Short mmCIF file of C-alpha atoms and ligand atoms in Angstrom, two decimals:
data_model
loop_
_atom_site.label_atom_id
_atom_site.label_comp_id
_atom_site.label_asym_id
_atom_site.label_seq_id
_atom_site.Cartn_x
_atom_site.Cartn_y
_atom_site.Cartn_z
CA MET A 1 50.42 -59.49 26.77
CA LEU A 2 53.99 -59.77 25.97
CA VAL A 3 55.76 -56.99 24.21
CA VAL A 4 58.68 -58.19 22.18
CA MET A 5 61.49 -55.64 21.58
CA GLU A 6 63.62 -55.44 18.58
CA LYS A 7 66.96 -56.98 18.84
CA ASN A 8 68.89 -53.69 19.01
CA ALA A 9 66.38 -51.74 21.06
CA THR A 10 68.08 -49.34 23.52
CA ALA A 11 67.85 -49.33 27.28
CA GLU A 12 65.87 -46.02 26.81
CA GLN A 13 63.47 -47.44 24.41
CA ILE A 14 62.79 -50.41 26.93
CA ARG A 15 62.38 -47.97 29.79
CA ALA A 16 59.88 -45.90 28.00
CA VAL A 17 57.77 -48.96 27.12
CA CYS A 18 57.76 -49.99 30.73
CA ASP A 19 56.92 -46.39 31.77
CA ARG A 20 53.93 -46.47 29.29
CA ILE A 21 52.79 -49.79 30.81
CA GLU A 22 52.95 -48.60 34.36
CA SER A 23 51.29 -45.19 33.38
CA VAL A 24 48.04 -47.12 32.85
CA GLY A 25 48.18 -49.04 36.09
CA LEU A 26 49.63 -52.17 34.83
CA THR A 27 52.87 -53.86 35.77
CA SER A 28 55.83 -54.42 33.37
CA HIS A 29 58.31 -57.33 33.71
CA PRO A 30 61.36 -56.86 31.31
CA ILE A 31 62.83 -60.50 30.62
CA PRO A 32 66.17 -60.32 29.26
CA SER A 33 67.11 -63.16 26.75
CA PRO A 34 70.61 -64.67 26.07
CA ALA A 35 70.09 -63.80 22.42
CA GLY A 36 69.87 -60.09 23.41
CA ARG A 37 66.22 -59.64 22.68
CA VAL A 38 64.23 -58.26 25.53
CA ALA A 39 60.47 -59.21 26.01
CA ILE A 40 58.48 -57.27 28.40
CA GLY A 41 55.48 -59.24 30.21
CA VAL A 42 52.46 -57.13 31.05
CA THR A 43 50.30 -58.20 34.15
CA GLY A 44 47.58 -56.75 36.23
CA ASN A 45 45.13 -56.51 33.26
CA ASN A 46 41.61 -57.24 33.67
CA GLY A 47 40.99 -58.44 30.10
CA THR A 48 43.15 -58.01 27.03
CA VAL A 49 45.61 -55.14 26.92
CA ASP A 50 45.09 -52.74 23.98
CA ALA A 51 48.28 -53.29 21.79
CA GLY A 52 47.68 -50.01 19.82
CA ALA A 53 49.32 -47.78 22.27
CA LEU A 54 52.56 -49.92 22.53
CA GLU A 55 52.86 -51.24 19.06
CA GLY A 56 53.99 -48.07 17.58
CA MET A 57 56.56 -47.11 20.16
CA PRO A 58 60.30 -47.08 19.09
CA GLY A 59 62.04 -50.27 19.56
CA VAL A 60 58.83 -52.39 19.70
CA ALA A 61 58.97 -55.49 17.38
CA GLU A 62 55.41 -56.88 18.24
CA CYS A 63 52.96 -57.34 20.82
CA VAL A 64 51.66 -60.79 21.56
CA PRO A 65 48.48 -61.31 23.30
CA VAL A 66 48.60 -64.12 25.94
CA SER A 67 45.25 -64.11 27.57
CA LYS A 68 42.10 -64.28 26.02
CA ALA A 69 39.43 -61.62 26.22
CA TYR A 70 36.79 -64.16 27.32
CA LYS A 71 36.56 -65.06 30.94
CA LEU A 72 33.23 -66.77 31.92
CA VAL A 73 33.16 -69.05 29.13
CA SER A 74 36.71 -70.19 29.61
CA ARG A 75 38.01 -73.41 31.25
CA ASP A 76 40.24 -71.17 33.33
CA HIS A 77 37.18 -69.75 35.00
CA GLN A 78 35.40 -73.11 35.41
CA ALA A 79 37.39 -76.19 34.97
CA GLU A 80 34.51 -78.50 35.30
CA SER A 81 32.29 -78.87 32.01
CA THR A 82 28.80 -77.34 32.19
CA VAL A 83 26.03 -79.72 31.81
CA VAL A 84 22.88 -78.11 30.50
CA ARG A 85 19.79 -79.90 31.69
CA ILE A 86 16.38 -79.24 29.99
CA PRO A 87 13.47 -80.83 31.68
CA THR A 88 10.82 -82.36 29.27
CA ALA A 89 7.76 -84.51 29.90
CA LEU A 90 9.66 -87.42 28.44
CA GLY A 91 12.59 -86.91 30.74
CA GLU A 92 15.61 -84.68 31.27
CA VAL A 93 17.73 -84.07 28.35
CA ARG A 94 21.53 -83.15 29.26
CA PHE A 95 24.03 -81.58 27.08
CA GLY A 96 27.59 -82.02 28.23
CA GLY A 97 29.72 -84.24 30.51
CA SER A 98 28.93 -87.92 29.53
CA ALA A 99 25.59 -86.92 27.97
CA VAL A 100 24.96 -86.66 24.24
CA ALA A 101 21.57 -85.07 23.35
CA MET A 102 19.47 -85.14 20.28
CA ILE A 103 17.48 -82.46 18.71
CA ALA A 104 15.22 -83.16 15.64
CA GLY A 105 12.54 -81.64 13.66
CA PRO A 106 11.95 -79.72 10.56
CA CYS A 107 13.62 -76.48 9.42
CA ALA A 108 10.52 -74.50 9.58
CA ILE A 109 7.07 -74.96 10.98
CA GLU A 110 4.78 -75.14 8.01
CA SER A 111 1.46 -76.34 9.46
CA ARG A 112 0.08 -78.28 12.37
CA ALA A 113 -0.36 -81.49 10.36
CA GLN A 114 3.43 -81.24 9.24
CA ALA A 115 4.74 -80.58 12.73
CA PHE A 116 2.55 -83.30 14.28
CA ALA A 117 3.62 -85.98 11.76
CA ILE A 118 7.30 -85.14 12.14
CA ALA A 119 7.18 -84.91 15.97
CA GLU A 120 5.40 -88.23 16.31
CA ARG A 121 8.12 -89.91 14.24
CA VAL A 122 11.16 -88.31 16.09
CA ALA A 123 9.74 -88.93 19.48
CA ALA A 124 9.35 -92.69 18.51
CA SER A 125 12.90 -92.64 17.55
CA GLY A 126 14.02 -91.47 21.16
CA ALA A 127 14.24 -87.60 20.51
CA ARG A 128 13.05 -85.51 23.46
CA LEU A 129 13.68 -82.14 21.92
CA PHE A 130 11.96 -80.79 18.76
CA ARG A 131 13.30 -78.28 16.55
CA GLY A 132 11.44 -76.08 14.09
CA GLY A 133 11.61 -72.48 13.12
CA ALA A 134 8.67 -70.20 13.46
CA TYR A 135 10.92 -67.15 12.54
CA LYS A 136 13.25 -67.94 9.67
CA PRO A 137 16.12 -65.79 8.73
CA ARG A 138 16.04 -66.60 4.95
CA THR A 139 18.60 -65.29 2.29
CA SER A 140 15.76 -64.26 -0.11
CA PRO A 141 12.96 -61.90 1.23
CA TYR A 142 10.79 -63.96 -1.18
CA SER A 143 11.34 -67.23 0.56
CA PHE A 144 9.13 -68.55 3.13
CA GLN A 145 9.79 -66.48 6.34
CA GLY A 146 8.07 -68.83 8.80
CA LEU A 147 4.65 -68.78 10.39
CA GLY A 148 5.47 -66.40 13.17
CA GLU A 149 3.30 -66.34 16.19
CA SER A 150 1.01 -69.06 14.80
CA GLY A 151 4.25 -71.22 14.50
CA LEU A 152 4.98 -70.85 18.00
CA LYS A 153 1.39 -71.90 18.82
CA ILE A 154 1.96 -75.10 16.84
CA LEU A 155 5.16 -75.74 18.78
CA CYS A 156 3.36 -75.30 22.17
CA GLU A 157 0.73 -78.03 20.84
CA VAL A 158 3.71 -80.45 19.95
CA ARG A 159 4.86 -80.08 23.42
CA GLU A 160 1.55 -80.69 24.77
CA GLN A 161 0.70 -83.67 22.66
CA PHE A 162 4.20 -85.60 22.39
CA GLY A 163 5.86 -84.33 25.60
CA LEU A 164 8.89 -83.13 23.52
CA GLY A 165 10.93 -79.99 24.57
CA ILE A 166 10.86 -77.08 22.09
CA VAL A 167 13.81 -75.51 20.55
CA THR A 168 13.07 -72.63 18.14
CA GLU A 169 15.03 -69.42 16.96
CA ALA A 170 14.63 -65.91 17.72
CA VAL A 171 15.72 -63.37 15.03
CA ASP A 172 15.16 -60.04 16.71
CA LYS A 173 13.98 -58.38 19.78
CA GLU A 174 10.23 -58.84 19.07
CA SER A 175 10.54 -62.53 18.27
CA LEU A 176 12.77 -63.17 21.14
CA ASP A 177 10.24 -61.77 23.66
CA LEU A 178 7.55 -64.32 22.22
CA VAL A 179 10.11 -67.30 21.75
CA GLU A 180 11.20 -66.83 25.40
CA ARG A 181 7.54 -67.46 26.61
CA THR A 182 7.44 -70.77 24.21
CA ALA A 183 10.68 -72.40 23.97
CA ASP A 184 12.57 -74.77 26.32
CA VAL A 185 15.69 -73.62 24.39
CA ILE A 186 16.19 -70.43 22.50
CA GLN A 187 18.16 -70.73 19.30
CA ILE A 188 20.29 -67.88 18.17
CA GLY A 189 21.01 -68.56 14.60
CA ALA A 190 24.43 -68.24 12.52
CA ARG A 191 23.53 -64.98 10.98
CA ASN A 192 22.80 -63.48 14.39
CA MET A 193 25.98 -64.86 16.20
CA GLN A 194 27.32 -61.36 16.21
CA ASN A 195 24.09 -59.48 16.77
CA PHE A 196 25.39 -58.12 20.00
CA SER A 197 22.25 -56.43 21.27
CA LEU A 198 20.25 -59.69 20.52
CA LEU A 199 22.80 -61.57 22.37
CA LYS A 200 22.68 -59.15 25.38
CA GLN A 201 18.88 -59.45 25.48
CA ALA A 202 19.18 -63.19 25.26
CA GLY A 203 21.70 -63.33 27.92
CA ARG A 204 19.22 -61.87 30.35
CA SER A 205 16.70 -64.67 29.87
CA THR A 206 16.46 -67.72 32.10
CA THR A 207 15.88 -69.88 29.20
CA PRO A 208 18.69 -72.03 28.08
CA ILE A 209 20.29 -70.74 24.80
CA LEU A 210 21.50 -72.54 21.77
CA LEU A 211 24.12 -70.47 19.98
CA LYS A 212 25.00 -71.41 16.36
CA ARG A 213 28.41 -70.48 15.15
CA GLY A 214 28.55 -67.88 12.31
CA PHE A 215 29.50 -69.10 8.98
CA SER A 216 32.73 -67.22 9.11
CA ALA A 217 33.40 -66.97 12.76
CA THR A 218 36.64 -68.16 14.26
CA LEU A 219 36.47 -70.32 17.52
CA ASP A 220 37.39 -67.19 19.50
CA GLU A 221 34.60 -65.09 17.89
CA LEU A 222 32.13 -67.92 18.72
CA LEU A 223 33.36 -67.96 22.39
CA MET A 224 33.20 -64.19 22.60
CA ALA A 225 29.58 -64.28 21.36
CA ALA A 226 28.98 -66.68 24.30
CA GLU A 227 30.59 -64.30 26.55
CA TYR A 228 28.14 -61.88 25.48
CA LEU A 229 25.26 -64.13 26.83
CA MET A 230 27.13 -65.03 29.89
CA SER A 231 28.23 -61.48 30.96
CA GLU A 232 24.45 -60.76 31.03
CA GLY A 233 23.94 -63.79 33.49
CA ALA A 234 23.16 -66.63 31.14
CA ARG A 235 24.60 -69.92 32.44
CA GLU A 236 22.98 -72.51 30.32
CA VAL A 237 24.55 -71.93 27.07
CA ILE A 238 25.00 -74.62 24.26
CA LEU A 239 27.14 -73.96 21.32
CA CYS A 240 26.60 -75.38 17.93
CA GLU A 241 28.85 -76.09 15.08
CA ARG A 242 26.83 -75.68 11.65
CA GLY A 243 29.47 -75.65 9.00
CA VAL A 244 31.57 -72.79 7.73
CA ARG A 245 32.08 -71.10 4.15
CA THR A 246 34.92 -72.59 2.21
CA PHE A 247 35.75 -73.20 -1.42
CA ASN A 248 34.37 -76.55 -1.15
CA ASP A 249 31.28 -76.87 -3.69
CA HIS A 250 30.46 -80.49 -3.17
CA THR A 251 28.80 -79.56 0.20
CA ARG A 252 26.71 -76.44 1.32
CA ASN A 253 29.13 -75.55 4.19
CA THR A 254 32.21 -77.22 5.43
CA LEU A 255 31.45 -78.92 8.68
CA ASP A 256 34.28 -78.16 11.00
CA LEU A 257 34.70 -81.00 13.38
CA SER A 258 37.82 -79.75 14.83
CA ILE A 259 35.93 -77.16 16.44
CA ILE A 260 34.69 -79.74 18.85
CA PRO A 261 37.95 -80.52 20.77
CA GLY A 262 38.92 -76.89 20.35
CA VAL A 263 35.99 -75.69 22.30
CA HIS A 264 36.42 -78.46 24.83
CA ARG A 265 39.95 -77.48 25.39
CA ARG A 266 39.15 -73.76 26.02
CA SER A 267 35.74 -73.78 27.51
CA HIS A 268 33.49 -75.51 29.74
CA LEU A 269 30.45 -75.08 27.64
CA PRO A 270 28.79 -78.03 25.66
CA ILE A 271 29.11 -78.02 21.84
CA ILE A 272 26.74 -79.74 19.39
CA VAL A 273 26.92 -80.35 15.77
CA ASP A 274 24.10 -79.63 13.14
CA PRO A 275 25.17 -81.82 10.29
CA SER A 276 22.14 -80.76 8.31
CA HIS A 277 23.28 -77.09 7.68
CA GLY A 278 26.79 -78.35 7.84
CA THR A 279 26.38 -80.28 4.63
CA GLY A 280 23.07 -79.05 2.95
CA ARG A 281 22.87 -82.52 1.27
CA ARG A 282 20.49 -85.35 2.80
CA TRP A 283 22.98 -88.02 1.78
CA GLN A 284 25.76 -86.38 3.63
CA VAL A 285 23.86 -86.05 7.00
CA LEU A 286 24.10 -89.52 8.35
CA PRO A 287 27.97 -90.06 7.90
CA LEU A 288 28.69 -86.57 9.25
CA ALA A 289 26.37 -87.16 12.23
CA ARG A 290 28.40 -90.31 12.98
CA ALA A 291 31.75 -88.42 12.64
CA ALA A 292 30.44 -85.61 15.01
CA ALA A 293 29.47 -88.18 17.72
CA ALA A 294 32.92 -89.91 17.20
CA ALA A 295 34.59 -86.38 17.57
CA GLY A 296 32.85 -85.92 20.99
CA ALA A 297 30.08 -83.72 20.29
CA ASP A 298 27.70 -83.12 23.13
CA GLY A 299 24.75 -83.48 20.84
CA LEU A 300 23.44 -83.44 17.41
CA MET A 301 20.60 -81.23 15.88
CA VAL A 302 19.11 -82.69 12.67
CA GLU A 303 16.59 -81.45 10.25
CA VAL A 304 13.97 -84.08 9.56
CA HIS A 305 10.89 -83.86 7.31
CA ASN A 306 8.15 -86.28 6.53
CA ASP A 307 7.99 -84.99 2.92
CA PRO A 308 11.40 -83.15 2.24
CA PHE A 309 10.52 -82.86 -1.46
CA THR A 310 7.76 -80.32 -0.85
CA ALA A 311 9.31 -78.61 2.26
CA LEU A 312 9.19 -74.86 2.37
CA SER A 313 12.58 -74.56 3.55
CA ASP A 314 15.84 -76.81 3.53
CA GLY A 315 14.16 -79.85 1.99
CA MET A 316 17.42 -80.92 0.27
CA GLN A 317 19.19 -81.40 3.61
CA SER A 318 16.17 -82.76 5.48
CA ILE A 319 16.38 -86.56 6.23
CA LEU A 320 13.21 -88.84 6.36
CA PRO A 321 11.87 -90.17 9.58
CA ASP A 322 13.27 -93.62 8.98
CA GLU A 323 16.69 -92.14 8.08
CA PHE A 324 16.53 -90.21 11.53
CA ALA A 325 15.70 -93.49 13.26
CA GLN A 326 18.85 -95.05 11.81
CA LEU A 327 21.02 -91.98 12.68
CA ALA A 328 19.78 -92.16 16.47
CA VAL A 329 20.65 -95.70 16.72
CA GLU A 330 24.15 -95.29 15.11
CA ALA A 331 24.89 -92.09 16.99
CA GLY A 332 23.90 -93.77 20.21
CA GLN A 333 26.25 -96.74 19.44
CA ILE A 334 29.12 -94.48 18.78
CA ALA A 335 28.49 -92.52 21.95
CA THR A 336 28.42 -95.83 23.90
CA VAL A 337 31.88 -96.69 22.50
CA LEU A 338 33.10 -93.37 24.00
CA GLY A 339 31.50 -94.18 27.38
CA ARG A 340 28.70 -91.59 26.86
CA THR A 341 24.97 -91.81 26.72
CA LEU A 342 22.68 -90.42 24.06
CA ASN A 343 19.55 -88.88 25.46
C1 PEP B 401 18.34 -73.36 11.33
O1 PEP B 401 18.74 -74.15 12.23
O2 PEP B 401 17.21 -73.56 10.68
C2 PEP B 401 19.15 -72.28 10.75
C3 PEP B 401 18.65 -71.26 10.10
O3 PEP B 401 20.44 -72.46 11.07
P1 PEP B 401 21.62 -71.53 10.85
O4 PEP B 401 21.36 -70.24 11.60
O5 PEP B 401 22.74 -72.36 11.28
O6 PEP B 401 21.77 -71.20 9.35
MN1 MN B 402 17.27 -74.92 8.08
#
């Protein structure tokens, strides 16, 4: 933290601020400037310093935080990029480093026949991770809420039959206990990104976690949510951009691809992109998937449905299996240009 004093702050006021800083066990470093304005550096803090106590003191102009409250997720803590490895019967899937991973499947598991039809097609196009919600956090209580435990059972059958790893969402403590026993990757959705008790519980799991960005969350808030997971012991955390709310009405959300280099600069964790929720429109998914791969995403998560017109959730943004086959080829080509491999 840097405490910037007003231009005409008196020596007594500067002294009082330094005394207050020292009184809580921190060290103050007054830095005079030729322009006459003094700034006081604060060191010795384990985390962020609470500006509240200093900001109201006489002579203080503003308090500027210089260090971030997150630690374990930051590149300062770990310079080398984390590579999250998911073993599947079809081979290891890696997120991060030179690897770009693909997750594909329906928004929700609707039936065994539906899940199998989609799984067969996405596996044939090279996907090794299958997504599908058994617990759906829907905006309306009257919308399809997911099959629950029987959906998880179908996901286990998909893994058994096709060798695909399973990515599925937990929405609360009860579903997390069940999802943990089924999934190869536990998904925490946008609506729960700041459900701190759920994050703490998920962070104690040994299963890798896919953390989706809340639709109004800043980069720092996303990283702080990941810090909750890591502070409980989780090490295999994958972040996911899925679009944020803006004034745009030609798209469901605005896919914020700038967060990819933003995360890579501040954190060692991999970040993937979900162009399905990010756009909400089938015809926007392929172009945005290409763009995400080009922007350096560590993976893509795409909703695919064999009959999107009758899907029980998110049909309008689900692409057909043939379109997914094309997306996988094109994203792979773009990854190659960047010296990366799609897996
Ligand atoms: C999903 O992946 O199906 C989902 C509900 O996503 P989000 O949490 O990003 O809305
Ligand atoms: Mn969905």
